[in-house]
mmCIF file of C-alpha atoms in Angstrom:
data_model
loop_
_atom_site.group_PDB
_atom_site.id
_atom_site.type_symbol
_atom_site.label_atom_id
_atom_site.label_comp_id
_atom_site.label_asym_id
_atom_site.label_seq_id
_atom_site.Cartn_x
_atom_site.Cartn_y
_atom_site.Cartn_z
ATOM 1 C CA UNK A 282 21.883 -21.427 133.732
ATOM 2 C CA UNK A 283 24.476 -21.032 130.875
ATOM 3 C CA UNK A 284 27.021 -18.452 131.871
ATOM 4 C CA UNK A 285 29.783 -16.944 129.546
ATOM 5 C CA UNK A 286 32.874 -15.571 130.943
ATOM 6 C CA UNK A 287 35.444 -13.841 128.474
ATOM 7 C CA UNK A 288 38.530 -12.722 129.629
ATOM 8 C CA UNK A 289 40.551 -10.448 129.181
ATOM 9 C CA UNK A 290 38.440 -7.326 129.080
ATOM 10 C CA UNK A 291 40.814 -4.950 127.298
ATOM 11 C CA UNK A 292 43.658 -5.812 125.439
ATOM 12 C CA UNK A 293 46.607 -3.205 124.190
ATOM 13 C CA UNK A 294 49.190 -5.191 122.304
ATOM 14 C CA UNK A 295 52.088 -3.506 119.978
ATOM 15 C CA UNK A 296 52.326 -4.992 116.350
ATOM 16 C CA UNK A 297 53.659 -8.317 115.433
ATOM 17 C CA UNK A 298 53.120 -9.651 118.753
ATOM 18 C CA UNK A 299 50.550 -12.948 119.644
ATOM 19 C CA UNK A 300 48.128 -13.111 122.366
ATOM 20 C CA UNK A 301 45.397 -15.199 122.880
ATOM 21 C CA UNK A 302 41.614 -14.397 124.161
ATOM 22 C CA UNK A 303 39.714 -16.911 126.082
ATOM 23 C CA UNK A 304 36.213 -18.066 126.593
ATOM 24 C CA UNK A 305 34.889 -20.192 129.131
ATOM 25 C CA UNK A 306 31.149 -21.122 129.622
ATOM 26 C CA UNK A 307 29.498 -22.962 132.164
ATOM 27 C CA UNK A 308 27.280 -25.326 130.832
ATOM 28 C CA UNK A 309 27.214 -27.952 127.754
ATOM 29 C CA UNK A 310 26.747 -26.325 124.723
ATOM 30 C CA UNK A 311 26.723 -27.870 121.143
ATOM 31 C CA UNK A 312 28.065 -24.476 119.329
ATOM 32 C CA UNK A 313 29.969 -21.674 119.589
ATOM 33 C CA UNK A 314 30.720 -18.277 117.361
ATOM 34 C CA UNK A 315 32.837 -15.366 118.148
ATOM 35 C CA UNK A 316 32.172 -11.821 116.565
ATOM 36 C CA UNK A 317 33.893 -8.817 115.897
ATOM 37 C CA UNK A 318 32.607 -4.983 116.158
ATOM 38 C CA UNK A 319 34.245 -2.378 114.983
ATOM 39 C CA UNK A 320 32.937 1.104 116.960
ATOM 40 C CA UNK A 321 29.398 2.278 116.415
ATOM 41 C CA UNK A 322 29.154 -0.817 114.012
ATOM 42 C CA UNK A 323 27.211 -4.114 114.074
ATOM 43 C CA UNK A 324 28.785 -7.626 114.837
ATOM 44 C CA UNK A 325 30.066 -9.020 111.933
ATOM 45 C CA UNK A 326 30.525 -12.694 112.045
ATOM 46 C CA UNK A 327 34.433 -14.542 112.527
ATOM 47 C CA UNK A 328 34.085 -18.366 113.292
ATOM 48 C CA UNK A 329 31.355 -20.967 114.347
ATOM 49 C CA UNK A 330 32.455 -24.195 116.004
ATOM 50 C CA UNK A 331 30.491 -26.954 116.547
ATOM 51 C CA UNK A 332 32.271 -29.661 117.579
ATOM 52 C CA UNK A 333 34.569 -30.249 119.861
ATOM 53 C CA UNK A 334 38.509 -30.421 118.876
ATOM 54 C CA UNK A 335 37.142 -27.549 116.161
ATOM 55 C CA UNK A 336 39.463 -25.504 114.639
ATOM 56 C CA UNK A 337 39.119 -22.631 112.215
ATOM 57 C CA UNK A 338 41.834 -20.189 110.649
ATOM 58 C CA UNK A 339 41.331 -16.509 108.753
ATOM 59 C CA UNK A 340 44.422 -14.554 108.097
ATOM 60 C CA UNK A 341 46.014 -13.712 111.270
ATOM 61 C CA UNK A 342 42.624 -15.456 113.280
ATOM 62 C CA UNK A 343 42.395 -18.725 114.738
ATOM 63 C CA UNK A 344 39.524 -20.274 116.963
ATOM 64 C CA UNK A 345 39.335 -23.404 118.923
ATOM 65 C CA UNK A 346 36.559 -25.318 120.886
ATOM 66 C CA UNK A 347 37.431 -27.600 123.350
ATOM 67 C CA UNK A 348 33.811 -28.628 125.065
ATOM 68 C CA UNK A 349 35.017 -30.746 127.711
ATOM 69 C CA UNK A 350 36.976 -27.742 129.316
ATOM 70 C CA UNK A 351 33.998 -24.948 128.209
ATOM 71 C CA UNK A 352 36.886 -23.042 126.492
ATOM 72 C CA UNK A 353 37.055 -21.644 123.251
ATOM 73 C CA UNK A 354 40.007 -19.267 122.518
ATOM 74 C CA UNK A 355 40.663 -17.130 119.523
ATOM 75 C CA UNK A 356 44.500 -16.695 118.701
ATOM 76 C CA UNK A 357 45.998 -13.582 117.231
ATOM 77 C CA UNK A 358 49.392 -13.770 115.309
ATOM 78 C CA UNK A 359 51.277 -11.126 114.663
ATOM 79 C CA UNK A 360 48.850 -8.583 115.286
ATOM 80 C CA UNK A 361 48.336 -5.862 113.325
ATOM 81 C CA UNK A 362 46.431 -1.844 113.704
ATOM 82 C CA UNK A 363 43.414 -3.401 111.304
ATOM 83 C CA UNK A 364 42.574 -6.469 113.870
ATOM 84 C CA UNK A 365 41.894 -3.350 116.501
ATOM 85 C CA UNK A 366 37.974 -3.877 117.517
ATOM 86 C CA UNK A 367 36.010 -5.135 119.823
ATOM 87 C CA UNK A 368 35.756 -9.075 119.961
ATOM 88 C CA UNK A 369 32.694 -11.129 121.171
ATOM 89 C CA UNK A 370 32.384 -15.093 122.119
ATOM 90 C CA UNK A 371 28.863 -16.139 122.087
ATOM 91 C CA UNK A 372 27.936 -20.262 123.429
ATOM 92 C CA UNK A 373 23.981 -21.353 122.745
ATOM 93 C CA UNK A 374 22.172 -22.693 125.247
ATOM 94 C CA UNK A 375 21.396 -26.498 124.665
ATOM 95 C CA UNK A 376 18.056 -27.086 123.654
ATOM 96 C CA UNK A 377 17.473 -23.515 123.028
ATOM 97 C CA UNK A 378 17.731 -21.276 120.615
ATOM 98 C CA UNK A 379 19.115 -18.587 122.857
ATOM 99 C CA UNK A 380 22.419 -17.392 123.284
ATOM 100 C CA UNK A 381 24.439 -15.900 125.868
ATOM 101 C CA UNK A 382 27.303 -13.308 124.964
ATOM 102 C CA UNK A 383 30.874 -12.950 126.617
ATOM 103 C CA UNK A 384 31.153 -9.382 127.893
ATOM 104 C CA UNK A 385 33.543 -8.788 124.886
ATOM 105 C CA UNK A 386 37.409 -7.953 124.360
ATOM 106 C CA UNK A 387 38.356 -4.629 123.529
ATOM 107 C CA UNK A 388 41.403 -5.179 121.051
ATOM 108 C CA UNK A 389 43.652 -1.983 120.528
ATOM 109 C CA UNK A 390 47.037 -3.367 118.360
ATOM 110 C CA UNK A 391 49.784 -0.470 118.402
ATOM 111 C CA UNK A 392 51.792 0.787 115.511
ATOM 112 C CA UNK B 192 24.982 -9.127 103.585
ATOM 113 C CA UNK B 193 22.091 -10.883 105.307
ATOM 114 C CA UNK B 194 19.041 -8.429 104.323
ATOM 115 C CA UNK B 195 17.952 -6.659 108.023
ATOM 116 C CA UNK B 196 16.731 -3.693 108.662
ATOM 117 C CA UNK B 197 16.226 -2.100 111.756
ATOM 118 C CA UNK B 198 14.017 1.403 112.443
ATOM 119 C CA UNK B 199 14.382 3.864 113.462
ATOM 120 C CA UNK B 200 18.005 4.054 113.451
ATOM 121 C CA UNK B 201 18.640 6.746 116.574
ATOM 122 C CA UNK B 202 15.496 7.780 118.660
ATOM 123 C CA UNK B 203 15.667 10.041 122.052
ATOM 124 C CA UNK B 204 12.611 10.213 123.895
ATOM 125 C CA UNK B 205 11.391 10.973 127.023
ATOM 126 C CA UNK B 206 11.098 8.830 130.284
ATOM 127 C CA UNK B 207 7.281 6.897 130.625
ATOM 128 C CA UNK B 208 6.432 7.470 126.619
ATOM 129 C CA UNK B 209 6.153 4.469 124.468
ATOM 130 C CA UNK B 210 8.609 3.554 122.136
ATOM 131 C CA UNK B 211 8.137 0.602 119.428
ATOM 132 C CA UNK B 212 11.898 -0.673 117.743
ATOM 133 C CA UNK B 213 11.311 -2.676 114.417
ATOM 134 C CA UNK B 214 13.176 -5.079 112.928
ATOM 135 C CA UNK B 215 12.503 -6.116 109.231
ATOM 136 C CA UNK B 216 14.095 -9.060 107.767
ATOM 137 C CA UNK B 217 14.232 -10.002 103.899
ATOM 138 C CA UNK B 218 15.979 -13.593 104.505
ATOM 139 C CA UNK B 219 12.921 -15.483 105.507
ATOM 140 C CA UNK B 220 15.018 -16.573 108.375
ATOM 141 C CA UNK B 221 12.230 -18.737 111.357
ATOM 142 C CA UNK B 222 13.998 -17.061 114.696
ATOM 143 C CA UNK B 223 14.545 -13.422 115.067
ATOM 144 C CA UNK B 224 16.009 -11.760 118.442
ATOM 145 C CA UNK B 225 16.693 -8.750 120.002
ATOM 146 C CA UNK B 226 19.631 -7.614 121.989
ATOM 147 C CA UNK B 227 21.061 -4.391 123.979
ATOM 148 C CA UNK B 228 24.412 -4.041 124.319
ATOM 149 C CA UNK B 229 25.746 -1.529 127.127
ATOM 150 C CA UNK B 230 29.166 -0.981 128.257
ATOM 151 C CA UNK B 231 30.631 -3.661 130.340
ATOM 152 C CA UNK B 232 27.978 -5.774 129.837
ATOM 153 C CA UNK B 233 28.430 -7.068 126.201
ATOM 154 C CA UNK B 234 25.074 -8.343 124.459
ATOM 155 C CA UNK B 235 22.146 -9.132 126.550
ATOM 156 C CA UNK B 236 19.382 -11.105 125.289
ATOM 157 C CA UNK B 237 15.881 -9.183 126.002
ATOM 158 C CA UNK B 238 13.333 -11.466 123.774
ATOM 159 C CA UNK B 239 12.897 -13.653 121.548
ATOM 160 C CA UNK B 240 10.955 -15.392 118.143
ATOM 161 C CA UNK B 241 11.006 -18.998 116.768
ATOM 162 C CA UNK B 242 7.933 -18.357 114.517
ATOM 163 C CA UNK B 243 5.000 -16.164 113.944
ATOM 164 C CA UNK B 244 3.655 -15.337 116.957
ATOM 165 C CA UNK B 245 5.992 -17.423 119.003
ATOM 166 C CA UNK B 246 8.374 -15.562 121.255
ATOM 167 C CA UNK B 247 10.022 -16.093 124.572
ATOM 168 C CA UNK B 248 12.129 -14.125 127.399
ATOM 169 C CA UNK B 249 15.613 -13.445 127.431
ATOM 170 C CA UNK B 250 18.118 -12.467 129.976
ATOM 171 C CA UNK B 251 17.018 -8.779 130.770
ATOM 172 C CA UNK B 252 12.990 -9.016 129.310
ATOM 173 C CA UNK B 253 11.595 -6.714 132.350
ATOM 174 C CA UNK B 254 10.034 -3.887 130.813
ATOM 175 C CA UNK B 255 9.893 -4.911 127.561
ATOM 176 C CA UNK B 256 7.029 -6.662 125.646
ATOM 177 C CA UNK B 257 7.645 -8.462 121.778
ATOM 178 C CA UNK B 258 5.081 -9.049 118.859
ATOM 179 C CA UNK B 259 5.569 -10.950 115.713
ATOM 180 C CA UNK B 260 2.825 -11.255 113.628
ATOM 181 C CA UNK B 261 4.309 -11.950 110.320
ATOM 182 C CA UNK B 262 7.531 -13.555 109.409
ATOM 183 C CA UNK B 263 9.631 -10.310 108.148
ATOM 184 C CA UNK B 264 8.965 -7.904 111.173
ATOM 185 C CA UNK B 265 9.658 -8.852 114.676
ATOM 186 C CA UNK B 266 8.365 -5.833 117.136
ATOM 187 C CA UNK B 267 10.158 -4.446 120.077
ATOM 188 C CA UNK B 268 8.210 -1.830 122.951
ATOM 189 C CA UNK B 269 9.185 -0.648 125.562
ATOM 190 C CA UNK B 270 5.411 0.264 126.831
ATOM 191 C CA UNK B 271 6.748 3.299 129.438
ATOM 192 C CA UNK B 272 10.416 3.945 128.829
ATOM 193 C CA UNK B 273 13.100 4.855 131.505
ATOM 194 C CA UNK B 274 16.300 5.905 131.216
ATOM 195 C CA UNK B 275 18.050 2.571 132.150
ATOM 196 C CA UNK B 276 16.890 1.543 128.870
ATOM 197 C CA UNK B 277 18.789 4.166 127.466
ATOM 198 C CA UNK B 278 21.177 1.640 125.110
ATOM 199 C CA UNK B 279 22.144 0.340 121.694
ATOM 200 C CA UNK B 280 19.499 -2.411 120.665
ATOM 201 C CA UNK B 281 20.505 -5.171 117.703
ATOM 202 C CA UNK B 282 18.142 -7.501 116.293
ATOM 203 C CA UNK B 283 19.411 -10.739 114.908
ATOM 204 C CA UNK B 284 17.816 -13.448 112.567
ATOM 205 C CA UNK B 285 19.144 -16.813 111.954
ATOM 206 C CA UNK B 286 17.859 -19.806 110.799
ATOM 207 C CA UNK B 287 18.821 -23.395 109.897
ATOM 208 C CA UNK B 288 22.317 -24.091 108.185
ATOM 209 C CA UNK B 289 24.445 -27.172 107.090
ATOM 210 C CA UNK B 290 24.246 -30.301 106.920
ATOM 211 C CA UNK B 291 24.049 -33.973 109.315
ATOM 212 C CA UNK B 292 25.676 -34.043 111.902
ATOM 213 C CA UNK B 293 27.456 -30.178 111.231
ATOM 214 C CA UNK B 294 24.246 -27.561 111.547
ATOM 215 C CA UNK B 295 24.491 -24.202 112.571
ATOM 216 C CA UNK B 296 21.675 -21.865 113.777
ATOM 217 C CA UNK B 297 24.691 -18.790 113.250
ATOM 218 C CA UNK B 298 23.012 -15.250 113.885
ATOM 219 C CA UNK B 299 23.208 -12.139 111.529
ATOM 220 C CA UNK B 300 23.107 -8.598 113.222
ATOM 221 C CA UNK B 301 21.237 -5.460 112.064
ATOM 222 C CA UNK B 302 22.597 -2.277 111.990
ATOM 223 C CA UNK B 303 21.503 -1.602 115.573
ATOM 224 C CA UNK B 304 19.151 1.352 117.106
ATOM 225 C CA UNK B 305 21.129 3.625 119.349
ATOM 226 C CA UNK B 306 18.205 4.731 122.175
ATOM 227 C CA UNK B 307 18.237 7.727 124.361
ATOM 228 C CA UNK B 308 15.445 8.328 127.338
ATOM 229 C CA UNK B 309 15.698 11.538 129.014
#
């Protein structure tokens, strides 16, 4: 059973600063998105990676995939107050068409 | 924006009534899902479609039944709600993108119908 673990929960990081948020699943999978929500809105699509070594860059955003280690992370440079949201890994079950969510990151980037 | 429309948009009801959560879809898009998300517990698959009346259980289906009959609308019901359904639900379509060896079944979210079961 494909389980998604995203970590860290909450995040609180001051402007200009990096940090990195990781995902780690716990079977094969052959793709990989992550999300972002903004509060009382829908997800809006960031990145989908499909292969492993993947790598994908938008403005201060960057996503990996590395499928050997079940670990996707999406890096954050030098933050700032409009990347604040809530950000969501989601892995699809091999021969499925399910998928299975990470519990989320709740970004907050400080002035 | 991928064309999805959920209804209705915020519903309260009371505990053991029947509720029915559509999802309407202008993209033409084969599979169609449904989530709720609740605190702590991110997006939770509950059911769903890969075709006209062709549907299967998610992660959290108890309680919960699914109907498509035509490509456009996928159906959620909660036949006697309680208040642990009490959530935000999000339907998603996707559908078949790219190219050999690169293909992507990415997922488009609707606007979401925030529930409420007293």
């Amino acid at each position: 059973e494909l389980k998604v673990e995203q970590n860290p929960l909450f995040l609180s990081m001051q402007e200009g600063k990096n940090y990195t948020i990781y995902c780690n699943y716990s079977t094969t999978s052959d793709r990989l998105y992550w999300y972002r929500q903004d509060p009382g809105k829908s997800l809006e699509s960031l990145f989908v990676l499909l292969s492993n070594g993947a790598v994908k860059q938008e403005g201060r955003l960057m996503a990996s995939l590395d499928t050997k280690a079940r670990l996707s992370t999406l890096h954050i440079t030098a933050a700032v107050h409009d990347l604040s949201a809530t950000y969501f890994c989601a892995v699809g079950a091999s021969g499925t068409y399910k998928y299975i969510f990470g519990t989320g990151t709740r970004l907050k980037v400080l002035a | 924006d991928a064309g999805i429309t959920q209804s209705p948009r915020h519903k309260v009801t009371e505990t053991g009534t029947p509720v029915t959560l559509r999802c309407h879809q202008t993209e033409n898009h084969r599979y169609m899902y449904w989530y709720r998300q609740d605190p702590g517990h991110g997006l939770r698959l509950i059911h769903y479609s890969y075709g006209v009346k062709d549907t299967d259980k998610g992660e959290v289906s108890d309680g919960y039944s699914v109907s498509r009959s035509k490509t456009e609308d996928f159906l959620l019901t909660l036949e006697s709600a309680t208040s642990s359904q009490t959530s935000v639900y999000f339907c998603a379509i996707s559908e078949l993108e790219g190219q050999g060896a690169h293909f992507s079944y990415e997922q488009y979210f609707g606007p979401g119908t925030r529930l409420t079961v007293t």
